[in-house]
mmCIF file of N, CA and C in Angstrom:
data_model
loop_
_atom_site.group_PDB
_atom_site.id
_atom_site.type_symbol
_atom_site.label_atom_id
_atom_site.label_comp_id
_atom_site.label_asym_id
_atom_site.label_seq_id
_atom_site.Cartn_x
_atom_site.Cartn_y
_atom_site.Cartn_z
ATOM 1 N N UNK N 1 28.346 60.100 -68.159
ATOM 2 C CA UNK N 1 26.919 60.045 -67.995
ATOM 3 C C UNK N 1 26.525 58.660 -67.484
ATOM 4 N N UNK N 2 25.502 58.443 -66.534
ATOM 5 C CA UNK N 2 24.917 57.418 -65.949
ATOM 6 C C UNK N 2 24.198 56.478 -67.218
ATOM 7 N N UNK N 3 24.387 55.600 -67.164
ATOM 8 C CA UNK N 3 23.596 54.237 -68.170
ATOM 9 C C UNK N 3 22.098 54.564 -67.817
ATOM 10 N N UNK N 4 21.705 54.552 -66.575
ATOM 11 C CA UNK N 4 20.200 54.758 -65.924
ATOM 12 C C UNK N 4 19.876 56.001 -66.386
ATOM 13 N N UNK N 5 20.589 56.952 -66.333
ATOM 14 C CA UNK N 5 20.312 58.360 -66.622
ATOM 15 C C UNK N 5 19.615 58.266 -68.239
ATOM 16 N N UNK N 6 20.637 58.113 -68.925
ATOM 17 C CA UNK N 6 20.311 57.939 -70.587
ATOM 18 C C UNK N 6 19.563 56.846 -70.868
ATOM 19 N N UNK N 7 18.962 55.269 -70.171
ATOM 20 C CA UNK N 7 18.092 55.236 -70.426
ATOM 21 C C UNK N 7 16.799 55.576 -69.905
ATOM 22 N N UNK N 8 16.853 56.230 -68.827
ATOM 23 C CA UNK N 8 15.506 57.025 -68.550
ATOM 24 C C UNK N 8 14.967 58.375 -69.421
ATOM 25 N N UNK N 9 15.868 58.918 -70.020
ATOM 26 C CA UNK N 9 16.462 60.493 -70.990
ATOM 27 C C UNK N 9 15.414 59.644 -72.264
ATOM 28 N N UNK N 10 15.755 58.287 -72.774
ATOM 29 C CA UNK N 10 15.997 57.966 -73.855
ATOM 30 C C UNK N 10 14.314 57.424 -73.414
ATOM 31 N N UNK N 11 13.834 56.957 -72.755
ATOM 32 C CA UNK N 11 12.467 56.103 -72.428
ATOM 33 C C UNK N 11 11.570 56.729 -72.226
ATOM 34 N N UNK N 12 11.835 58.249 -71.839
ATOM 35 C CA UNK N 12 11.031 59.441 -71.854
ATOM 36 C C UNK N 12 10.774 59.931 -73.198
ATOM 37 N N UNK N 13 11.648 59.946 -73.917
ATOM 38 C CA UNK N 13 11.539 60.876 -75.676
ATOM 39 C C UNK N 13 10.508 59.347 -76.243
ATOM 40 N N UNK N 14 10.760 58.387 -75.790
ATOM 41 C CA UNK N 14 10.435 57.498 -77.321
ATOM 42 C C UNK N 14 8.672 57.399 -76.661
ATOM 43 N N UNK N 15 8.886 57.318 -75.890
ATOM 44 C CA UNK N 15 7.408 57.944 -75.014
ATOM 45 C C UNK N 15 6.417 58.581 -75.824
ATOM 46 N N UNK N 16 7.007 59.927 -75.739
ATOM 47 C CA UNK N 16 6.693 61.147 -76.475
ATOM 48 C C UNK N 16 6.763 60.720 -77.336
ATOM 49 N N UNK N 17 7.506 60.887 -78.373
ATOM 50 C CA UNK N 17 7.601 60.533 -79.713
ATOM 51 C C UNK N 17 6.722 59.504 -80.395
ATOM 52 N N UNK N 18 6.324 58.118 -79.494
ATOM 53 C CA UNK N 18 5.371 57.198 -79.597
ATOM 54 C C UNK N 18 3.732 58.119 -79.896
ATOM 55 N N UNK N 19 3.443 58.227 -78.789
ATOM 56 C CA UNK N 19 2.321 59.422 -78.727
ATOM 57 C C UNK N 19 1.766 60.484 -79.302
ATOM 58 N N UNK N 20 3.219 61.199 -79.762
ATOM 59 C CA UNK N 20 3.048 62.189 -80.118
ATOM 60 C C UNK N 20 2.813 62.045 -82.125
ATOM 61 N N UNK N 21 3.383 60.845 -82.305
ATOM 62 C CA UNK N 21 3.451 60.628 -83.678
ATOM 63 C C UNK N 21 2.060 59.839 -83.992
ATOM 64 N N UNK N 22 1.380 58.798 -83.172
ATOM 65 C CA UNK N 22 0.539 57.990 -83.379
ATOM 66 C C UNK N 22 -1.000 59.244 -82.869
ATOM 67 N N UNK N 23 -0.734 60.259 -82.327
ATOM 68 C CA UNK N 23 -1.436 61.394 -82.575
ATOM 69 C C UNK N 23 -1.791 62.480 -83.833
ATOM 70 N N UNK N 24 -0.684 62.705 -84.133
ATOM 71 C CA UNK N 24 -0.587 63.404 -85.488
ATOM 72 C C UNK N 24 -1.196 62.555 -86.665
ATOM 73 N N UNK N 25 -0.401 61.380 -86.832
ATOM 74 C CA UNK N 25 -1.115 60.278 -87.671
ATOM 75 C C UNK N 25 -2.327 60.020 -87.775
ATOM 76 N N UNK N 26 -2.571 59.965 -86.541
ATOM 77 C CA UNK N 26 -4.421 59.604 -86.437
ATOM 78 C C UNK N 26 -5.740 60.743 -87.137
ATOM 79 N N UNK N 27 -5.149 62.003 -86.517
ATOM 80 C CA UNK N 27 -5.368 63.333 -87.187
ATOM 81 C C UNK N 27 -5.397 62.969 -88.340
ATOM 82 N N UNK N 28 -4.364 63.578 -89.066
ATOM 83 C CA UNK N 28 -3.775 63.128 -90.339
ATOM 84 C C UNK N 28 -4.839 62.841 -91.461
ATOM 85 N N UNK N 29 -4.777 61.456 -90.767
ATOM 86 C CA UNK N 29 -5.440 60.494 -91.615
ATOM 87 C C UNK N 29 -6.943 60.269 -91.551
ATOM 88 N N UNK N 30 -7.474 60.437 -90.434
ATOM 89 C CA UNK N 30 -9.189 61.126 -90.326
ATOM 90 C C UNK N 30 -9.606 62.138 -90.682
ATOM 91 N N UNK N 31 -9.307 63.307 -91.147
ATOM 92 C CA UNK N 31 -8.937 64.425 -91.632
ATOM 93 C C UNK N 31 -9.339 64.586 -92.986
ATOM 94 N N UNK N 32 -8.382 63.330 -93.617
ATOM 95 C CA UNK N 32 -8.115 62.943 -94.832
ATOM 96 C C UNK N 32 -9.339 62.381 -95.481
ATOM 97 N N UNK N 33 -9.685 61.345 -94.411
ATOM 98 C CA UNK N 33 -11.013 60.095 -94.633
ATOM 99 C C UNK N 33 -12.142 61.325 -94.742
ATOM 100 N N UNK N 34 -12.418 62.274 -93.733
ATOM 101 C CA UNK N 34 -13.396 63.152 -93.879
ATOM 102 C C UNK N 34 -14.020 64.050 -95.186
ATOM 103 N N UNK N 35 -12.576 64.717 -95.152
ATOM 104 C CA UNK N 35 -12.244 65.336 -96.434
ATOM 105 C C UNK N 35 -12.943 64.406 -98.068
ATOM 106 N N UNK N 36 -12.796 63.680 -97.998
ATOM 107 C CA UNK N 36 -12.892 62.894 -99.047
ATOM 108 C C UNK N 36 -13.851 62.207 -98.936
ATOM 109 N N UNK N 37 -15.073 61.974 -98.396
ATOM 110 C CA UNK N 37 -15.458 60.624 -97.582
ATOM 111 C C UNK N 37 -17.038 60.978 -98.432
ATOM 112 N N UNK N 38 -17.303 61.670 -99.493
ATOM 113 C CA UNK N 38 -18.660 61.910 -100.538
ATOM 114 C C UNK N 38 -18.077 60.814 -101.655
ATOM 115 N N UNK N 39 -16.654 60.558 -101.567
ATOM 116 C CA UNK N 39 -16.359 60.194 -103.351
ATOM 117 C C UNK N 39 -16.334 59.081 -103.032
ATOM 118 N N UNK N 40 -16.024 58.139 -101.396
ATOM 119 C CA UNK N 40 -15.828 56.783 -101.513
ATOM 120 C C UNK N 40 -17.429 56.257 -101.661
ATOM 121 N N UNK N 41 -17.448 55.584 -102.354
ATOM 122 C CA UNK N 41 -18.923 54.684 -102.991
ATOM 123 C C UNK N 41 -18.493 53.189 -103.488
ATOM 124 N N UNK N 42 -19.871 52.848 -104.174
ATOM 125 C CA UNK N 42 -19.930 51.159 -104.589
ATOM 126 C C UNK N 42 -19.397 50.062 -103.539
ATOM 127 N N UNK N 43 -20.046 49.287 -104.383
ATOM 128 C CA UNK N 43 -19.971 47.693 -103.163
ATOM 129 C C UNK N 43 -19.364 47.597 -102.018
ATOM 130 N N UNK N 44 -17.674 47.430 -102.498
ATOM 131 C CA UNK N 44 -16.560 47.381 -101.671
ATOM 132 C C UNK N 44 -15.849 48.560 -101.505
ATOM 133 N N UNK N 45 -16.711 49.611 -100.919
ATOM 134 C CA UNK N 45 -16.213 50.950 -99.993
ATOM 135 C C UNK N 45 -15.319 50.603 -98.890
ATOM 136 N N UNK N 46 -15.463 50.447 -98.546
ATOM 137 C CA UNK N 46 -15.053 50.124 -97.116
ATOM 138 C C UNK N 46 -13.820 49.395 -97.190
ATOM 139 N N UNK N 47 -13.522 48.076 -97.950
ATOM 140 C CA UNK N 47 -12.131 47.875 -97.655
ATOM 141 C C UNK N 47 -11.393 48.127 -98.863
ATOM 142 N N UNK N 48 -12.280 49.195 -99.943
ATOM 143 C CA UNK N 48 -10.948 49.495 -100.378
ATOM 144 C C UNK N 48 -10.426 50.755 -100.132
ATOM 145 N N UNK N 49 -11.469 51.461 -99.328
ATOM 146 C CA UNK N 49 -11.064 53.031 -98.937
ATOM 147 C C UNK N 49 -9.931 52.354 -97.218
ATOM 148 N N UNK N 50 -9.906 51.000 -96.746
ATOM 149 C CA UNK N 50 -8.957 50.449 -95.863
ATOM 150 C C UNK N 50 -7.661 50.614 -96.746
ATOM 151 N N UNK N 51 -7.637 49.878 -97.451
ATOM 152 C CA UNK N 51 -6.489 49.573 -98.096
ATOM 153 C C UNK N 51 -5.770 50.463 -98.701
ATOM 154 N N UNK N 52 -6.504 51.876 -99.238
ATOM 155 C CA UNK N 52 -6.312 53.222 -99.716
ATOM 156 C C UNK N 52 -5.477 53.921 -98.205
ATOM 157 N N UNK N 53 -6.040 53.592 -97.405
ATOM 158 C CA UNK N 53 -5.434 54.224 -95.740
ATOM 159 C C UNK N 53 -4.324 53.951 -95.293
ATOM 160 N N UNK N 54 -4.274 52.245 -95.729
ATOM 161 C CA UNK N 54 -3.560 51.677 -95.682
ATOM 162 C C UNK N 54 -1.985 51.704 -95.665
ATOM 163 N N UNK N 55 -1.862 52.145 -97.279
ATOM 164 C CA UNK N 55 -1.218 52.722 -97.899
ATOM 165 C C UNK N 55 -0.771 54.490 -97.683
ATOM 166 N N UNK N 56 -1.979 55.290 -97.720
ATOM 167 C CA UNK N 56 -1.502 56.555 -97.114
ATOM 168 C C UNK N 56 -0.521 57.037 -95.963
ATOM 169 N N UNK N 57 -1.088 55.371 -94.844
ATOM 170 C CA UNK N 57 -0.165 55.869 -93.300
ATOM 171 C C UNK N 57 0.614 55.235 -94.072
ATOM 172 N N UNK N 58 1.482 54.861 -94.716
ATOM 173 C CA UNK N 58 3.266 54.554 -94.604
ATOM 174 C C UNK N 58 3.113 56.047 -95.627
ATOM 175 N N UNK N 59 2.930 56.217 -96.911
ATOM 176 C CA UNK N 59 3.175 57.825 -97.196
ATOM 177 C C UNK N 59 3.435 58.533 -96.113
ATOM 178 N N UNK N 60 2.211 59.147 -95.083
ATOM 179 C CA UNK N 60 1.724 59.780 -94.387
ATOM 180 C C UNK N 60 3.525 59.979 -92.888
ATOM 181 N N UNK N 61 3.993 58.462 -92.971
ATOM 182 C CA UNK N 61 4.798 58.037 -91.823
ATOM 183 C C UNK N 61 5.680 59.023 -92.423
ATOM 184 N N UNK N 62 6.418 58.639 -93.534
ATOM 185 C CA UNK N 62 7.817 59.470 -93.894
ATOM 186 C C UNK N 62 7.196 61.090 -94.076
ATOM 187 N N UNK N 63 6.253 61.637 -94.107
ATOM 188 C CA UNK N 63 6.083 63.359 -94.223
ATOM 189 C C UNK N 63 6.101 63.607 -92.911
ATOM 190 N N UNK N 64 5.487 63.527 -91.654
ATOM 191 C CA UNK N 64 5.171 63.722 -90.640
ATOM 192 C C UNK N 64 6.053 63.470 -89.341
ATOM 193 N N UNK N 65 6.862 61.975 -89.687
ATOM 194 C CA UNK N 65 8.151 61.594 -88.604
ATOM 195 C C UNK N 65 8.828 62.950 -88.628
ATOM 196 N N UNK N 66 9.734 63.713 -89.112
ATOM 197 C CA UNK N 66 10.107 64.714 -89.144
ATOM 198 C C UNK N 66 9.650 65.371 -87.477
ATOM 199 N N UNK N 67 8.275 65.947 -87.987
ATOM 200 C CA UNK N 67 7.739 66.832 -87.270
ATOM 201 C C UNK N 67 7.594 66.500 -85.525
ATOM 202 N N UNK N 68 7.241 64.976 -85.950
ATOM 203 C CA UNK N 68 6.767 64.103 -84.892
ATOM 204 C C UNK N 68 8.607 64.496 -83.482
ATOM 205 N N UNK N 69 9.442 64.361 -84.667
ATOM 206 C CA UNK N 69 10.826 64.112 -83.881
ATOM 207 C C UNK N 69 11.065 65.426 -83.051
ATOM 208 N N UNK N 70 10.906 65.938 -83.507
ATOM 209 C CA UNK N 70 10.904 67.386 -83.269
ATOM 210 C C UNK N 70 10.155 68.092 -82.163
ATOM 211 N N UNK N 71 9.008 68.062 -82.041
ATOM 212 C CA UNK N 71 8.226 67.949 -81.045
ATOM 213 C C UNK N 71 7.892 66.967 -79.648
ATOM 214 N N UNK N 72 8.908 65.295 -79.842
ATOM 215 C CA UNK N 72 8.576 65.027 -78.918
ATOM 216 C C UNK N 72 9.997 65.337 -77.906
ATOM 217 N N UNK N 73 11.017 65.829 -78.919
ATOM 218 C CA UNK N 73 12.236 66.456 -78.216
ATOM 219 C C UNK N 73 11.982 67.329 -76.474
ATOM 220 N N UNK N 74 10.876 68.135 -77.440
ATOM 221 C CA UNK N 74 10.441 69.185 -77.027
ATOM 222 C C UNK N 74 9.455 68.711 -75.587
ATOM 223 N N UNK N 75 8.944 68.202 -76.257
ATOM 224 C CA UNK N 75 7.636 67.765 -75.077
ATOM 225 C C UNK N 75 8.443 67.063 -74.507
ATOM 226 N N UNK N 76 9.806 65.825 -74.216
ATOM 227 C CA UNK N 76 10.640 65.339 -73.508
ATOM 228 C C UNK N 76 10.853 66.356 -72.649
ATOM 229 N N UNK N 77 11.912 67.190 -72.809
ATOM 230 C CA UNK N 77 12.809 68.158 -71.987
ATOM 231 C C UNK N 77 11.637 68.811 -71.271
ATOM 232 N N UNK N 78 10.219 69.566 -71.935
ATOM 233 C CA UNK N 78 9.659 69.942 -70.914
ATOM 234 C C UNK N 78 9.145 69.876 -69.927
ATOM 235 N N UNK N 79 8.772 68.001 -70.303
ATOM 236 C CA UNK N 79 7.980 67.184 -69.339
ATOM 237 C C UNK N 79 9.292 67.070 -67.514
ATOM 238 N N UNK N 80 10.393 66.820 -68.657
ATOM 239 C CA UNK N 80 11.578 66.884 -67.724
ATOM 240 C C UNK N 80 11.513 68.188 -66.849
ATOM 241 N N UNK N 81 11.485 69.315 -67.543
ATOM 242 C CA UNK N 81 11.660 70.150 -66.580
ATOM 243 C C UNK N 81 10.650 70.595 -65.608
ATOM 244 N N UNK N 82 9.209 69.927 -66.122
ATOM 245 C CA UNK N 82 8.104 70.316 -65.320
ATOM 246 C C UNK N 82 7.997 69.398 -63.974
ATOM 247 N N UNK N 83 8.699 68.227 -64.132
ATOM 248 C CA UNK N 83 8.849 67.596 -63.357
ATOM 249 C C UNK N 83 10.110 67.875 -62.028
ATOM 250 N N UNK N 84 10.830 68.744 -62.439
ATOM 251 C CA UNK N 84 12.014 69.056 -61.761
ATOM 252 C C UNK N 84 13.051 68.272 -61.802
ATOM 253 N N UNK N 85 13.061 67.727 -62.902
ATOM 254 C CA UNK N 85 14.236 66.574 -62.807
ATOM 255 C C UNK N 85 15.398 67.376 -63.743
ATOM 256 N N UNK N 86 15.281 68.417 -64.352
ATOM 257 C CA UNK N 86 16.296 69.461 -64.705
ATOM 258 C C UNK N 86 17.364 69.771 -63.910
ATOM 259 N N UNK N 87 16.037 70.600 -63.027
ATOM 260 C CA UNK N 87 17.088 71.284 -61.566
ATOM 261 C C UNK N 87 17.901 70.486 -60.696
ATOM 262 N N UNK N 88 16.988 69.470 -60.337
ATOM 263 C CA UNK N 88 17.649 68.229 -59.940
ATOM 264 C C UNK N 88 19.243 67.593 -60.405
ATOM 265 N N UNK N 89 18.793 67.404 -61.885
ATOM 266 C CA UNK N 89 20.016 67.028 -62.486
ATOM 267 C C UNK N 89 21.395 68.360 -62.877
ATOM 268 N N UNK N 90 21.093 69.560 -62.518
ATOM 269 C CA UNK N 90 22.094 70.278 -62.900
ATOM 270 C C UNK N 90 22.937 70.953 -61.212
ATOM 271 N N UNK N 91 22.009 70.232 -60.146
ATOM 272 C CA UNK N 91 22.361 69.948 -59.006
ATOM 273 C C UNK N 91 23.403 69.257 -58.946
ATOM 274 N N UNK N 92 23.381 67.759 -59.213
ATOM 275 C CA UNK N 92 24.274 66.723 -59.451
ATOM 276 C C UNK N 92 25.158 66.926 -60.243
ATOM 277 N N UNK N 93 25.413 68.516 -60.855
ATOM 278 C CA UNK N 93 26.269 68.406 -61.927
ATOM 279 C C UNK N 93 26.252 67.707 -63.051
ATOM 280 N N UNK N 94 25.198 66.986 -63.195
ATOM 281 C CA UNK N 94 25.518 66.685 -64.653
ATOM 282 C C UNK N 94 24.701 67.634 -65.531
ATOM 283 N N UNK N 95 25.531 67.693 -66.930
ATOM 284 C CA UNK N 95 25.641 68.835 -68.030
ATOM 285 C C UNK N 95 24.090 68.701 -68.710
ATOM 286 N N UNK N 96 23.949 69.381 -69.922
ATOM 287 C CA UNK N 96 22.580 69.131 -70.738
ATOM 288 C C UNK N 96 23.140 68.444 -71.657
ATOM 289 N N UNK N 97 24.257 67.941 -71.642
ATOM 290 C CA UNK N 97 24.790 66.827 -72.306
ATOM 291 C C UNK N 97 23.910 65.763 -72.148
ATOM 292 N N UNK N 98 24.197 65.389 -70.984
ATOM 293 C CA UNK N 98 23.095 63.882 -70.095
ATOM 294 C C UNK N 98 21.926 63.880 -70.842
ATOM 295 N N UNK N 99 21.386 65.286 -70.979
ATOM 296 C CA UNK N 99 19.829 65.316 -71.140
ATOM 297 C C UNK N 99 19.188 65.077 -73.109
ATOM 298 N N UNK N 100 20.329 66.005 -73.705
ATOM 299 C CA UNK N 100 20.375 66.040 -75.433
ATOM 300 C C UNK N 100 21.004 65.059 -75.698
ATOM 301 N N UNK N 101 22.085 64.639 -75.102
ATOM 302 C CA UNK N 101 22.531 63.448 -75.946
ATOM 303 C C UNK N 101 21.632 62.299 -75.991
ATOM 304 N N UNK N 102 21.251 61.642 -75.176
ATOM 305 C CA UNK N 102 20.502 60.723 -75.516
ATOM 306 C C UNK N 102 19.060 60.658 -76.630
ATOM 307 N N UNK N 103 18.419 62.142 -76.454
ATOM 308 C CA UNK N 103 17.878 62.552 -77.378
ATOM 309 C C UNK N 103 18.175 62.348 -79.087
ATOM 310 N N UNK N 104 19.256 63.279 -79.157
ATOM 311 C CA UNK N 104 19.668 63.267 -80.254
ATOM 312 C C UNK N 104 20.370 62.049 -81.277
ATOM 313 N N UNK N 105 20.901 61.290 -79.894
ATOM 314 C CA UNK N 105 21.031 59.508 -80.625
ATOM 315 C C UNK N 105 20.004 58.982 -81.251
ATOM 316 N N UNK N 106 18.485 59.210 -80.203
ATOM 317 C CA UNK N 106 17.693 58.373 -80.748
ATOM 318 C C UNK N 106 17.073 58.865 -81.818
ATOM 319 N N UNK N 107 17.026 60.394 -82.115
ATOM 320 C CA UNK N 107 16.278 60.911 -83.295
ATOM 321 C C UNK N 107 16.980 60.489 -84.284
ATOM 322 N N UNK N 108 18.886 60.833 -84.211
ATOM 323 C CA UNK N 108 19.815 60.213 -85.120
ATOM 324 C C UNK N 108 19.181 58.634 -85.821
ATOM 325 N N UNK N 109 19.211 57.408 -84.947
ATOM 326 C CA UNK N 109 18.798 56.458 -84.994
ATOM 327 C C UNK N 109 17.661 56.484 -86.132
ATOM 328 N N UNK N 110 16.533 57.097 -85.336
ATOM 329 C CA UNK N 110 14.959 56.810 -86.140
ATOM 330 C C UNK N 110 14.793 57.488 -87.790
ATOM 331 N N UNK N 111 15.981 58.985 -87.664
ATOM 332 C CA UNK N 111 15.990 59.396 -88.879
ATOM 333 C C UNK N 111 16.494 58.551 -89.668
ATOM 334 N N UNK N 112 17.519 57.656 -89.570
ATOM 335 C CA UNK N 112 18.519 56.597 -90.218
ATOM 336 C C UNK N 112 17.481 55.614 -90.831
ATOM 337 N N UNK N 113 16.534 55.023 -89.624
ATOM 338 C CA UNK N 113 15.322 54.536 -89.966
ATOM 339 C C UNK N 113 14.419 54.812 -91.322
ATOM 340 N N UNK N 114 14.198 56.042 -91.313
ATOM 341 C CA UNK N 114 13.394 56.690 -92.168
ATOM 342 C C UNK N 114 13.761 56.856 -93.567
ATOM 343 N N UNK N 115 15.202 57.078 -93.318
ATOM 344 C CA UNK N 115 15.626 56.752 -94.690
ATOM 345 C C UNK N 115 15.408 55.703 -95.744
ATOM 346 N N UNK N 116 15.584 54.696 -94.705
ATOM 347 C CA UNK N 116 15.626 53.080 -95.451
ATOM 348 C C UNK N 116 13.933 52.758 -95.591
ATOM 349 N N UNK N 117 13.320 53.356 -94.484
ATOM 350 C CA UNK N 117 11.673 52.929 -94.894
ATOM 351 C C UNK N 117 11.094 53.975 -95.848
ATOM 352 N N UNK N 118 11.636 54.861 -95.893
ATOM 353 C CA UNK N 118 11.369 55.916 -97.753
ATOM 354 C C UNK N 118 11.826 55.093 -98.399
ATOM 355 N N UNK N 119 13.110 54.720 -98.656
ATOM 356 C CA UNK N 119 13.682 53.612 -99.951
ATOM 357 C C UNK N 119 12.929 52.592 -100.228
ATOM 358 N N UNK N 120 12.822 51.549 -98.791
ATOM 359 C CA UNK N 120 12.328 50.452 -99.366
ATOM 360 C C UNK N 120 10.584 50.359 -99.510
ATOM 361 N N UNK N 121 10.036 51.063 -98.510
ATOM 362 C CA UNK N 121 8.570 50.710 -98.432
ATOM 363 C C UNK N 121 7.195 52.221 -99.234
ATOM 364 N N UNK N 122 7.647 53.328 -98.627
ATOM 365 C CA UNK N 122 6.891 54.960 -98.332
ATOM 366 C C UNK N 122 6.936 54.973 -99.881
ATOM 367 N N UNK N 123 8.122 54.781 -101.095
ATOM 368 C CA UNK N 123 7.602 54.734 -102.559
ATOM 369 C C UNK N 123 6.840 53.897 -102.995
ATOM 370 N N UNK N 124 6.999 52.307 -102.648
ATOM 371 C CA UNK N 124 5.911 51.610 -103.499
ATOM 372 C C UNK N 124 4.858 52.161 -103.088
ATOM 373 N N UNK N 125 4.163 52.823 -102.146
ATOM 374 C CA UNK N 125 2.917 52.844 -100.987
ATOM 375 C C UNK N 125 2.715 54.019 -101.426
ATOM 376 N N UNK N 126 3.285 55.146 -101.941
ATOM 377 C CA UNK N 126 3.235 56.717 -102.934
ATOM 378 C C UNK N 126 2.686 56.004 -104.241
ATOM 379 N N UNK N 127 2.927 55.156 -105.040
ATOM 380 C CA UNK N 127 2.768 54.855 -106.466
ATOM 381 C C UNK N 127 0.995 54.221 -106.152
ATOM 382 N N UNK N 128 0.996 53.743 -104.987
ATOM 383 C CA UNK N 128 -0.201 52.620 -104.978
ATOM 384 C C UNK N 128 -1.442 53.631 -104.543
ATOM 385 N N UNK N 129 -0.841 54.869 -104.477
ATOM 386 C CA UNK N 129 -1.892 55.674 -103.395
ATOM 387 C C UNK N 129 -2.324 56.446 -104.869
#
């Protein structure tokens, strides 16, 4: 597989995945603020219903990355194929190897991620919420 290939494969998903997660999140968490938004009262509303948010998006990060990964897989390869760079590439012979592997490194990667930011950070930020 081409170096250029996989990082263009790989610069396309984190793309998506960027977007697609800082979308959901945003949702998410306005959603949330709405939902709830009769009970926040007194003085310091405002930055402590911040700091309450605060705290929710790292909760909010470890439930949702999942989904986020998953979908920008998806929205990758399609964007790929809407673009014709599929056909293109299975022209050139190269496999859907070229195209998943780099994918699947980086989800590998970010899930690895996720682990350690559940351990070290997503519980204190669950207890505080």
């Amino acid at each position: 597989m081409s170096r250029i290939l996989g990082r263009y494969v790989l610069r396309t998903y984190l793309g998506a995945l960027g977007a697609i997660f800082l979308g959901v999140l945003t949702i998410f968490l306005v959603a949330d603020f709405v939902d709830r938004a009769k009970a926040y009262t007194g003085p310091h509303w405002v930055s402590d219903a911040a700091v309450l948010y605060g705290f929710k998006s790292l909760v909010a990060i470890r439930e949702l990355a999942p989904a986020a990964l998953l979908l920008a897989a998806g929205t990758a390869v399609s964007l790929m194929r809407k673009r014709g760079e599929l056909t293109a590439l299975s022209a050139l012979t190269f496999g859907p190897g070229s195209i998943y592997g780099p994918i699947a490194l980086a989800a590998a990667v970010v899930a690895l991620g996720l682990v350690g930011f559940d351990d070290w950070v997503a519980v204190d930020a669950g207890r505080r919420v």
